[in-house]
């Protein structure tokens, strides 16, 4: 620890830093992100940590950033060289000219080493918004279907993850975070009240940032102690989500060109998260991988950068949205990642990406063209998608055909679609036609996935209901690794 620096304990209410969230990295590390109100980009963020809660004898520092419309500064501090599977304690602060007022002491368990084969559980969710008066609640207007709102007293997925966080090695959120881009929908529906008397665009823009602050306050309640690994979805891109709004006062449309830069081009998603991308050769928070215990998990980006000239889905979001990295950067990285897997160390290879290309409501033909050949060629075991706001367990599939072995040592990847975590109006109706590749479909239930890796050969996937932890669909995959 730098002795000249004054680390001072602070009452929780006076603490300057909050929204702590962790991500594991492939090199026995943890990336710590947290925020502070207002513009503190001039200050260096620090984390003090150690394995004894009374002696936080190590220190790391990092960088601060703030995007144009944000209400807070994001601080990112990498911690490296941790012992595996070990309880650590930590506190965060920003160094204001030698005075670092510490947050409460928090704790986490470092990742188990790759190759460790004792039973291993993690959670996967998709499509989760803020809970309460800015998002999912019992009180949505009548335009929202009954099955897409919480029942009186029903526990949300957010609360379920907070309650269950200690069960999981990490929690993966496979795209669509916060639904701040629902701000316009919620304002025009009269759901969000107490909005300033400003233009619709200003109301939307301010509400967008308020929703984000609330969301990161809420997710921090699990993410500050259980690593929270995220991928991008369509709701991270743009304030209006491509919807057309008209200001009721002026009758003027809200134009994409008038949206501030801070609310376009995935800006909050780039700024606030701190995924292990540089540590895994990936890109931003968009594609990255980690290895822990018997699993290698690879996150892909289905929104942009499909490679080989394949166009992403045109859902009328920002027409000027560009690829984020060099041509073919993602697809070349993905192939390299898959080639490099040592199945002796991590027999299980799991890939997550937001938009599904299989299921009863597929929404990314380009993703299928871009990604499926590689996932099949390299024997990926399980592919997890979100985006569709229901639960659907599919067969193992190769190029549109179910693997005849089903879950008994299939050659093809097994596909699960689950975007049922919940947001303002976030559950879909039952599709008119169910895909012949579907093996179970559950509509109208808020929930998330639990993956249990028993050993080298057996993996159980379960759909867990958020309201009461009931496991309503559970199947075990056998692979002769
Ligand atoms: Fe989505």
Coordinates of N, CA, C and O and ligand atoms in Angstrom, one line a residue, residues 126-127 174-177 179 232-236 241 302-303 315 317 354-356 363 386-389 423, ligand 1:
X126 N -31.1 -13.5 -19.6 CA -31.2 -12.6 -20.8 C -32.3 -11.6 -20.6 O -33.3 -11.9 -19.9
X127 N -32.0 -10.3 -21.0 CA -33.1 -9.4 -21.2 C -33.7 -9.0 -19.8 O -34.9 -9.1 -19.6
X174 N -26.7 -12.2 -20.9 CA -26.5 -12.4 -22.3 C -27.2 -11.4 -23.1 O -27.9 -11.7 -24.1
X175 N -27.0 -10.1 -22.8 CA -27.5 -9.0 -23.6 C -28.9 -8.5 -23.2 O -29.7 -9.2 -22.6
X176 N -29.1 -7.2 -23.5 CA -30.3 -6.4 -23.1 C -30.2 -6.1 -21.6 O -30.8 -6.9 -20.8
X177 N -29.6 -5.0 -21.3 CA -29.4 -4.5 -19.9 C -30.2 -3.3 -19.7 O -30.1 -2.3 -20.5
X179 N -32.8 -1.7 -20.1 CA -33.9 -1.2 -20.9 C -34.2 0.3 -20.7 O -35.3 0.8 -20.6
X232 N -23.4 -8.0 -25.2 CA -24.3 -6.9 -25.7 C -25.6 -7.4 -26.4 O -25.6 -8.4 -27.0
X233 N -26.6 -6.5 -26.2 CA -27.9 -6.8 -26.9 C -28.3 -5.6 -27.7 O -27.7 -4.5 -27.6
X234 N -29.5 -5.7 -28.3 CA -30.0 -4.5 -29.1 C -30.4 -3.3 -28.3 O -30.3 -2.2 -28.8
X235 N -30.7 -3.6 -27.0 CA -31.2 -2.5 -26.2 C -30.1 -1.6 -25.6 O -30.4 -0.6 -24.9
X236 N -28.9 -1.9 -25.9 CA -27.8 -1.1 -25.5 C -27.4 0.0 -26.5 O -26.5 0.8 -26.3
X241 N -34.3 3.1 -29.4 CA -34.4 1.7 -29.9 C -35.0 1.6 -31.3 O -35.6 0.6 -31.7
X302 N -23.8 -10.4 -31.3 CA -24.7 -10.7 -32.5 C -25.2 -9.4 -33.1 O -26.0 -9.4 -34.0
X303 N -24.8 -8.2 -32.6 CA -25.4 -6.9 -33.0 C -24.7 -6.3 -34.1 O -25.3 -5.6 -34.9
X315 N -33.0 -3.7 -37.7 CA -34.3 -3.5 -37.0 C -34.5 -2.0 -36.8 O -35.1 -1.5 -35.8
X317 N -32.7 0.5 -36.0 CA -32.0 1.3 -35.0 C -31.2 2.4 -35.8 O -31.6 2.9 -36.8
X354 N -26.5 -12.9 -28.0 CA -27.8 -12.4 -27.6 C -28.9 -12.9 -28.5 O -29.9 -13.5 -28.1
X355 N -28.8 -12.7 -29.8 CA -29.9 -13.1 -30.7 C -29.9 -14.5 -31.2 O -28.8 -15.0 -31.6
X356 N -31.0 -15.2 -31.1 CA -31.0 -16.6 -31.5 C -31.2 -16.8 -33.0 O -31.8 -16.0 -33.7
X363 N -34.2 -14.8 -34.8 CA -34.1 -13.4 -35.2 C -32.7 -13.0 -35.6 O -32.2 -11.9 -35.3
X386 N -30.5 -15.2 -25.8 CA -31.6 -14.4 -25.1 C -32.5 -13.8 -26.1 O -32.9 -14.5 -27.1
X387 N -32.9 -12.6 -25.9 CA -33.6 -11.7 -26.9 C -35.1 -12.1 -27.0 O -35.9 -11.2 -27.1
X388 N -35.4 -13.3 -27.0 CA -36.9 -13.7 -27.1 C -37.3 -13.9 -25.6 O -36.7 -14.6 -24.8
X389 N -38.4 -13.2 -25.3 CA -38.8 -13.1 -23.9 C -39.7 -14.3 -23.5 O -40.8 -14.1 -23.0
X423 N -38.5 -7.2 -17.8 CA -38.4 -5.7 -17.8 C -39.8 -5.1 -18.0 O -40.8 -5.8 -17.8
Ligands
LIG1 FE1 -32.9 -8.2 -27.5

